[in-house]
Short mmCIF file of C-alpha atoms in Angstrom, two decimals:
data_model
loop_
_atom_site.label_atom_id
_atom_site.label_comp_id
_atom_site.label_asym_id
_atom_site.label_seq_id
_atom_site.Cartn_x
_atom_site.Cartn_y
_atom_site.Cartn_z
CA MET A 1 -0.01 0.02 0.03
CA ASP A 2 1.27 3.46 -0.89
CA ARG A 3 2.24 5.64 2.08
CA GLN A 4 -0.01 8.70 2.42
CA LEU A 5 0.16 12.28 3.49
CA VAL A 6 -2.11 12.97 6.54
CA LEU A 7 -3.04 16.58 7.13
CA GLY A 8 -4.63 18.07 10.23
CA LEU A 9 -6.10 19.00 12.44
CA GLY A 10 -9.07 21.25 11.60
CA GLY A 11 -10.62 22.76 8.48
CA THR A 12 -12.72 25.86 8.16
CA VAL A 13 -15.38 27.40 5.92
CA ASP A 14 -14.03 30.84 4.92
CA TYR A 15 -15.82 33.89 3.73
CA GLU A 16 -13.21 35.61 1.57
CA LEU A 17 -14.32 39.22 1.63
CA ARG A 18 -13.73 41.34 -1.47
CA TRP A 19 -11.98 44.55 -0.28
CA ASP A 20 -14.15 47.55 -0.92
CA SER A 21 -12.98 50.89 0.41
CA ALA A 22 -16.30 52.57 -0.35
CA VAL A 23 -18.23 50.06 1.77
CA LEU A 24 -15.67 50.42 4.57
CA GLU A 25 -16.02 54.21 4.50
CA GLN A 26 -19.82 53.85 4.71
CA LEU A 27 -19.34 51.69 7.81
CA VAL A 28 -16.81 54.18 9.24
CA HIS A 29 -19.39 56.96 8.83
CA ALA A 30 -22.17 54.80 10.28
CA HIS A 31 -20.12 53.93 13.39
CA ASP A 32 -18.35 57.24 13.65
CA VAL A 33 -14.85 55.65 13.87
CA ARG A 34 -11.95 58.02 14.55
CA MET A 35 -8.24 57.63 13.87
CA ASP A 36 -7.27 57.64 17.59
CA GLU A 37 -9.62 54.69 18.25
CA LEU A 38 -7.69 52.32 15.87
CA THR A 39 -6.19 49.43 17.82
CA THR A 40 -5.20 45.85 17.12
CA THR A 41 -5.54 44.62 20.69
CA ALA A 42 -9.11 45.47 21.84
CA PRO A 43 -11.64 42.61 22.09
CA ILE A 44 -13.79 42.18 18.94
CA VAL A 45 -17.34 42.00 20.27
CA ASP A 46 -19.46 43.62 17.53
CA GLU A 47 -19.42 45.01 14.05
CA ARG A 48 -17.86 48.31 15.17
CA SER A 49 -14.91 46.77 17.00
CA LEU A 50 -14.28 44.36 14.08
CA LEU A 51 -14.18 47.41 11.72
CA VAL A 52 -11.73 49.16 14.06
CA ALA A 53 -9.41 46.12 14.11
CA ILE A 54 -9.45 45.74 10.32
CA LEU A 55 -8.51 49.38 9.82
CA ALA A 56 -5.79 49.28 12.48
CA PHE A 57 -4.16 46.17 10.98
CA ALA A 58 -4.39 47.67 7.42
CA ALA A 59 -2.79 50.85 8.62
CA ASP A 60 0.18 48.79 9.95
CA GLY A 61 0.31 46.57 6.90
CA ILE A 62 0.46 43.34 8.94
CA GLY A 63 -1.47 40.07 8.92
CA ALA A 64 -3.11 38.52 11.97
CA GLU A 65 -5.68 36.05 13.25
CA ARG A 66 -8.12 37.18 15.89
CA PHE A 67 -11.03 35.83 17.97
CA VAL A 68 -14.43 37.44 17.67
CA ALA A 69 -17.35 37.22 20.20
CA SER A 70 -19.67 35.19 17.94
CA SER A 71 -20.07 33.86 14.42
CA GLU A 72 -23.06 36.24 14.13
CA VAL A 73 -20.63 39.18 14.17
CA VAL A 74 -18.82 37.61 11.21
CA GLU A 75 -22.08 36.94 9.32
CA ARG A 76 -23.38 40.45 9.96
CA PHE A 77 -20.14 42.15 8.83
CA ALA A 78 -19.72 39.94 5.70
CA ALA A 79 -23.26 40.76 4.60
CA HIS A 80 -22.14 44.30 3.71
CA PHE A 81 -19.64 42.98 1.12
CA ALA A 82 -19.32 40.66 -1.85
CA TYR A 83 -17.51 37.52 -0.69
CA GLU A 84 -16.64 34.02 -1.87
CA VAL A 85 -17.16 30.87 0.20
CA THR A 86 -13.99 28.77 0.30
CA LEU A 87 -12.36 26.21 2.45
CA GLY A 88 -9.53 27.05 4.78
CA GLY A 89 -7.36 25.80 7.57
CA THR A 90 -3.67 25.00 7.01
CA GLY A 91 -4.30 21.29 6.46
CA VAL A 92 -7.17 21.81 4.10
CA ARG A 93 -5.44 24.45 1.96
CA ALA A 94 -2.29 22.37 1.89
CA GLY A 95 -4.45 19.45 0.71
CA LEU A 96 -6.04 21.54 -2.05
CA VAL A 97 -2.56 22.48 -3.24
CA LEU A 98 -1.47 18.81 -3.24
CA ASP A 99 -4.66 17.99 -5.21
CA SER A 100 -3.83 20.63 -7.81
CA LEU A 101 -0.48 18.95 -8.27
CA GLY A 102 -2.10 15.56 -8.58
CA ILE A 103 -1.16 14.28 -5.10
CA PRO A 104 -3.82 12.61 -2.86
CA SER A 105 -4.00 13.15 0.88
CA VAL A 106 -6.01 12.32 4.00
CA GLN A 107 -7.55 15.24 5.83
CA HIS A 108 -8.47 15.23 9.55
CA LEU A 109 -11.51 17.48 10.17
CA VAL A 110 -13.33 18.59 13.27
CA SER A 111 -16.39 20.07 11.50
CA ILE A 112 -18.24 19.46 8.33
CA ASP A 113 -21.23 20.75 6.35
CA ASP A 114 -22.45 20.91 2.75
CA ASN A 115 -19.90 23.55 1.84
CA VAL A 116 -17.10 21.12 2.77
CA ARG A 117 -18.74 18.27 0.88
CA ARG A 118 -19.19 20.47 -2.16
CA LEU A 119 -15.76 22.01 -2.23
CA LEU A 120 -13.36 19.25 -1.08
CA PRO A 121 -11.91 17.39 -4.07
CA ASP A 122 -12.42 13.61 -4.40
CA ARG A 123 -8.69 13.06 -4.15
CA ILE A 124 -8.82 14.14 -0.48
CA THR A 125 -10.04 11.43 1.96
CA ILE A 126 -11.78 12.58 5.11
CA VAL A 127 -11.13 11.47 8.72
CA SER A 128 -13.57 13.39 10.92
CA SER A 129 -14.42 13.78 14.56
CA ALA A 130 -17.54 15.85 13.75
CA GLU A 131 -20.78 14.38 15.20
CA GLY A 132 -23.07 16.56 13.02
CA ASP A 133 -23.11 19.43 10.59
CA THR A 134 -22.03 22.88 11.85
CA LEU A 135 -21.12 26.19 10.19
CA ASP A 136 -18.95 28.80 11.90
CA PRO A 137 -17.42 30.82 9.08
CA HIS A 138 -14.05 32.51 9.23
CA LEU A 139 -13.97 36.07 7.82
CA ILE A 140 -10.88 36.49 5.60
CA VAL A 141 -10.04 40.06 4.84
CA GLN A 142 -7.45 40.56 2.06
CA TYR A 143 -6.32 44.14 1.63
CA PRO A 144 -4.14 45.45 -1.19
CA ALA A 145 -1.08 47.64 -0.98
CA GLY A 146 -2.08 51.30 -1.02
CA ALA A 147 -5.67 50.70 0.03
CA HIS A 148 -7.26 53.99 1.15
CA VAL A 149 -10.06 54.36 3.69
CA ARG A 150 -11.14 57.87 4.65
CA LEU A 151 -12.16 58.65 8.23
CA ALA A 152 -13.58 61.98 9.45
CA ASP A 153 -10.26 62.98 11.00
CA GLY A 154 -7.70 61.19 8.74
CA GLU A 155 -7.01 58.42 6.29
CA VAL A 156 -5.88 54.81 6.56
CA VAL A 157 -3.43 53.80 3.88
CA SER A 158 -2.07 50.23 3.83
CA PRO A 159 1.69 50.09 3.23
CA GLY A 160 1.57 46.57 1.77
CA ALA A 161 -0.83 43.77 0.94
CA ASN A 162 -1.77 41.24 3.63
CA ARG A 163 -4.60 39.16 5.05
CA LEU A 164 -6.60 39.05 8.32
CA ILE A 165 -8.63 36.27 9.80
CA PHE A 166 -11.49 36.68 12.30
CA ALA A 167 -13.44 33.82 13.70
CA ASN A 168 -15.36 32.12 16.56
CA ASP A 169 -15.26 28.44 15.73
CA PRO A 170 -16.35 26.08 18.54
CA PRO A 171 -15.35 22.85 16.77
CA ASN A 172 -11.81 24.11 16.09
CA ARG A 173 -11.70 25.53 19.59
CA THR A 174 -12.58 22.07 20.99
CA MET A 175 -10.38 20.27 18.46
CA ALA A 176 -11.72 16.71 19.00
CA ILE A 177 -9.37 14.01 17.73
CA ALA A 178 -10.99 11.45 15.46
CA ALA A 179 -10.83 7.86 16.78
CA ASP A 180 -9.54 6.61 13.37
CA LEU A 181 -6.72 9.14 13.06
CA SER A 182 -4.32 6.55 14.42
CA ASP A 183 -5.21 4.10 11.69
CA ALA A 184 -4.58 6.79 9.06
CA LEU A 185 -1.18 7.62 10.66
CA ALA A 186 -0.13 3.96 10.50
CA ASP A 187 0.07 4.31 6.75
CA ALA A 188 1.49 7.88 6.72
CA SER A 189 4.77 9.02 5.23
CA ALA A 190 4.17 12.52 6.61
CA PHE A 191 1.82 14.14 9.11
CA LEU A 192 1.01 17.86 9.18
CA ILE A 193 -0.06 19.28 12.54
CA SER A 194 -1.71 22.69 12.79
CA GLY A 195 -4.73 24.33 14.43
CA PHE A 196 -4.13 24.30 18.16
CA ASN A 197 -3.81 28.09 18.01
CA THR A 198 -7.58 28.54 18.24
CA MET A 199 -8.09 26.58 21.51
CA GLN A 200 -8.83 28.55 24.68
CA ASP A 201 -9.26 25.93 27.41
CA HIS A 202 -5.77 24.92 28.68
CA ASP A 203 -6.94 21.68 30.35
CA LEU A 204 -8.68 20.63 27.17
CA LEU A 205 -5.59 21.48 25.13
CA VAL A 206 -3.44 19.28 27.35
CA ARG A 207 -5.86 16.43 26.87
CA ARG A 208 -5.99 16.85 23.12
CA LEU A 209 -2.20 16.85 22.93
CA SER A 210 -2.16 13.62 24.93
CA GLU A 211 -4.71 12.07 22.58
CA LEU A 212 -2.74 13.21 19.59
CA LEU A 213 0.48 11.75 20.89
CA THR A 214 -1.32 8.45 21.45
CA ALA A 215 -2.43 8.44 17.80
CA MET A 216 1.02 9.39 16.59
CA ALA A 217 2.52 6.36 18.26
CA ARG A 218 1.28 4.48 15.15
CA LEU A 219 3.52 6.56 12.88
CA ALA A 220 6.23 4.51 11.12
CA VAL A 221 9.85 5.12 11.85
CA GLY A 222 11.11 7.76 9.41
CA ALA A 223 7.68 9.43 8.88
CA LEU A 224 7.99 13.19 8.60
CA VAL A 225 6.10 15.28 11.17
CA TYR A 226 5.71 18.94 10.04
CA TYR A 227 4.21 21.46 12.53
CA GLU A 228 3.04 24.81 11.19
CA ASP A 229 2.82 27.62 13.70
CA ALA A 230 -0.04 30.23 13.72
CA GLY A 231 -1.30 33.19 15.66
CA PHE A 232 -2.30 31.71 18.97
CA TYR A 233 -5.36 33.39 20.48
CA THR A 234 -3.79 32.74 23.83
CA ARG A 235 -0.02 33.08 23.33
CA THR A 236 1.03 31.05 26.37
CA PHE A 237 -0.71 28.01 24.85
CA ALA A 238 2.04 27.91 22.20
CA GLU A 239 4.53 27.03 25.00
CA THR A 240 2.30 24.13 26.10
CA VAL A 241 2.12 22.80 22.57
CA ARG A 242 5.89 23.08 22.10
CA ALA A 243 6.64 21.44 25.43
CA ARG A 244 4.75 18.34 24.40
CA LEU A 245 5.24 18.12 20.68
CA LEU A 246 8.75 19.31 20.00
CA PRO A 247 10.43 15.93 20.61
CA HIS A 248 8.23 14.49 17.80
CA ILE A 249 8.61 17.26 15.19
CA GLN A 250 11.10 17.16 12.35
CA VAL A 251 10.11 20.41 10.58
CA TYR A 252 8.66 23.44 12.36
CA GLY A 253 7.39 26.23 10.11
CA MET A 254 6.29 29.87 10.71
CA ASN A 255 5.82 33.06 8.75
CA GLU A 256 7.40 36.50 9.31
CA ASP A 257 4.53 37.77 11.46
CA GLU A 258 4.85 34.81 13.88
CA LEU A 259 8.68 35.12 13.94
CA GLN A 260 8.40 38.78 14.95
CA GLU A 261 5.66 38.06 17.50
CA TYR A 262 7.85 35.44 19.17
CA LEU A 263 10.86 37.72 19.22
CA GLY A 264 8.91 40.78 20.36
CA ARG A 265 10.51 43.07 17.81
CA ALA A 266 10.38 44.01 14.14
CA VAL A 267 12.95 42.37 11.85
CA ASP A 268 14.12 43.98 8.58
CA LEU A 269 13.73 40.95 6.28
CA LEU A 270 16.47 42.16 3.96
CA ASP A 271 19.10 42.98 6.57
CA PRO A 272 21.41 40.06 7.34
CA ALA A 273 22.55 41.75 10.53
CA GLN A 274 18.95 41.47 11.83
CA VAL A 275 17.85 38.21 10.22
CA ALA A 276 20.78 36.11 11.29
CA PRO A 277 20.41 36.74 15.02
CA ALA A 278 16.60 36.42 14.66
CA LEU A 279 16.95 32.97 13.17
CA GLU A 280 19.50 31.92 15.78
CA GLU A 281 17.31 33.23 18.58
CA ILE A 282 14.12 31.59 17.38
CA HIS A 283 15.98 28.25 16.85
CA ARG A 284 17.21 28.35 20.38
CA LEU A 285 13.56 28.75 21.53
CA ILE A 286 12.39 26.05 19.15
CA PRO A 287 15.28 23.54 18.79
CA VAL A 288 13.97 21.22 16.11
CA PRO A 289 15.97 19.46 13.40
CA ALA A 290 14.72 21.92 10.81
CA LEU A 291 13.17 25.30 11.67
CA VAL A 292 11.58 26.94 8.59
CA VAL A 293 10.74 30.65 8.33
CA HIS A 294 8.88 31.67 5.16
CA THR A 295 8.43 35.31 4.23
CA ARG A 296 7.48 37.43 1.24
CA CYS A 297 11.22 37.81 0.34
CA TRP A 298 12.71 34.40 1.12
CA ALA A 299 12.32 31.04 2.88
CA LEU A 300 15.10 29.80 5.17
CA ALA A 301 15.65 26.65 7.18
CA VAL A 302 18.13 26.29 10.04
CA GLY A 303 19.09 23.25 12.05
CA PRO A 304 21.06 20.01 11.63
CA ASP A 305 18.56 18.61 9.05
CA ALA A 306 17.93 21.85 7.18
CA ALA A 307 19.97 20.84 4.13
CA ARG A 308 17.75 17.82 3.57
CA HIS A 309 14.87 20.16 2.79
CA ARG A 310 16.35 22.53 0.17
CA GLU A 311 14.30 20.95 -2.64
CA ALA A 312 11.18 21.19 -0.49
CA LEU A 313 11.83 24.88 0.18
CA GLU A 314 12.15 25.47 -3.57
CA SER A 315 8.90 23.63 -4.25
CA ALA A 316 7.14 25.52 -1.43
CA VAL A 317 8.25 28.99 -2.61
CA ARG A 318 7.36 28.19 -6.23
CA VAL A 319 3.88 26.95 -5.43
CA ALA A 320 3.13 29.88 -3.01
CA ALA A 321 4.21 32.31 -5.73
CA THR A 322 1.90 30.60 -8.19
CA ARG A 323 -1.05 31.11 -5.82
CA PHE A 324 0.00 34.70 -5.26
CA ARG A 325 -0.20 35.46 -8.99
CA LEU A 326 -3.11 33.21 -10.02
CA GLY A 327 -5.23 32.50 -6.93
CA ASP A 328 -7.14 29.21 -6.61
CA GLY A 329 -7.27 26.63 -9.31
CA PHE A 330 -3.68 26.67 -10.56
CA THR A 331 -2.05 23.58 -12.04
CA ALA A 332 1.31 21.83 -11.92
CA ALA A 333 1.97 23.48 -15.32
CA ASP A 334 1.31 26.95 -13.80
CA ALA A 335 3.79 26.19 -11.07
CA ALA A 336 6.35 25.08 -13.59
CA GLU A 337 5.86 28.38 -15.46
CA THR A 338 6.51 30.26 -12.22
CA ALA A 339 9.89 28.62 -11.91
CA ALA A 340 11.19 30.58 -14.83
CA MET A 341 10.30 33.94 -13.40
CA ASP A 342 12.61 36.47 -11.76
CA ARG A 343 13.67 36.09 -8.16
CA HIS A 344 13.43 38.83 -5.54
CA ALA A 345 16.95 40.48 -5.77
CA GLY A 346 17.02 41.44 -2.11
CA GLY A 347 15.93 37.91 -1.21
CA VAL A 348 18.70 36.41 -3.25
CA ALA A 349 21.33 38.57 -1.50
CA LEU A 350 19.83 37.89 1.93
CA VAL A 351 19.81 34.16 1.47
CA ARG A 352 23.44 34.18 0.24
CA ALA A 353 24.50 36.21 3.33
CA ILE A 354 22.59 33.96 5.78
CA GLU A 355 24.01 30.77 4.28
CA ASP A 356 27.50 32.27 4.75
CA ALA A 357 26.76 33.45 8.35
CA ILE A 358 24.99 30.37 9.72
CA PRO A 359 26.69 26.99 8.92
CA ASP A 360 23.50 24.88 8.83
CA ALA A 361 21.22 27.41 7.08
CA VAL A 362 19.75 26.82 3.63
CA GLY A 363 17.38 29.10 1.81
CA VAL A 364 15.55 30.01 -1.33
CA ALA A 365 14.70 33.52 -2.53
CA ALA A 366 11.03 34.40 -3.23
CA PHE A 367 9.98 35.49 -6.67
CA SER A 368 9.66 39.11 -7.79
CA LEU A 369 6.11 39.32 -9.15
CA ASP A 370 4.24 42.39 -10.36
CA VAL A 371 0.60 41.36 -9.99
CA ALA A 372 -2.34 43.78 -10.21
CA SER A 373 -4.58 41.76 -7.92
CA PRO A 374 -2.42 39.40 -5.91
CA THR A 375 -3.80 36.61 -3.66
CA THR A 376 -2.39 36.98 -0.14
CA ILE A 377 -4.93 34.59 1.46
CA GLY A 378 -3.51 31.11 2.26
CA LEU A 379 0.04 31.70 1.11
CA GLY A 380 1.54 30.11 4.19
CA ASP A 381 -0.76 27.15 3.85
CA THR A 382 0.14 26.92 0.15
CA PHE A 383 3.81 27.02 1.12
CA VAL A 384 3.29 23.96 3.38
CA GLY A 385 1.46 22.14 0.60
CA GLY A 386 4.36 22.81 -1.76
CA PHE A 387 6.84 21.58 0.84
CA LEU A 388 4.92 18.36 1.37
CA ALA A 389 4.58 17.89 -2.42
CA ALA A 390 8.38 17.67 -2.62
CA HIS A 391 8.36 15.10 0.21
CA ALA A 392 5.73 13.05 -1.63
CA ARG A 393 7.66 13.18 -4.92
CA SER A 394 10.85 12.11 -3.21
CA GLY A 395 9.03 9.17 -1.71
CA GLU A 396 7.74 8.05 -5.12
CA GLN A 397 11.34 8.06 -6.41
CA GLN A 398 12.56 5.77 -3.65
#
């Protein structure tokens, strides 16, 4: 029997909002939002506080994931805009990428409804802990570079494109582990772990981690365990997850926002004098065989096993760039076309400098793409899918 890729732990139904400055300005006027009220840290309890958070994040040009008081807040806000219903969650989006490249996978889900049944490809097999249909949509806000929103006393201008996620998702917050996950893992060549960031009950988190480790005992020797970080709603929970899972993880991935949140400082992604110590510091905190940081300029891995994953980094960067320029529905041929495009010059120089400065570092520069309407949603998830695609292809060649 062929070894399979198992992806988890929870999927989502996403409302991908179409950015509309005019609608946002109407809402600003209706709620009388002022510049000095913009904050990224206040609780999101209603439509007004959600609007304030979106504007504050856009003004800073950063991406984030935040908890909202109820799914009703998401539904009410989304109703003002045109939006597309898609599937999300790191595991699901990685699975969709693998499917587009012709690679099957097994997806562990904690919730399901007709949207999931309609949108999930046949090549993805489901293992689910859901006991019935539920819908708790995630609001995905993708803002472009230079987006303008006028307020009565000023103007928000986004310095770069990024994405925001807002949700209240009880199934993902509970993160029940399917009883048959262990059977799926017995035939797995790789296992992707993500999603604990949405949990808010520490005792329940500890129990789920114990259940997961029991299921992972069925993994074959040599199976790859990839853990993708995310914006934890309760940051201290990340320490609990690391304490229990790190001994079992071969590759630990994160994006630039998560890197800087861990470090508690901004990092100039094109300055080797800032990036090198940042990588060394984060690897001391997370001492895994291969720590991967993926950004808009480059992807780098550090650690004793980093060199083993150079081809996977290349695949991941290429596939993520393809989604950036084409959105959903790209093919293996589209990804191959991306490979011939120009690289980010600053990224090339940065990777060269880091590989010279850190003995076990390997990296790949991102692509330099001029796209009128880029897709910033799901790029990290797509990166993971591209990384695992290289793992799957290497397994086929053995």
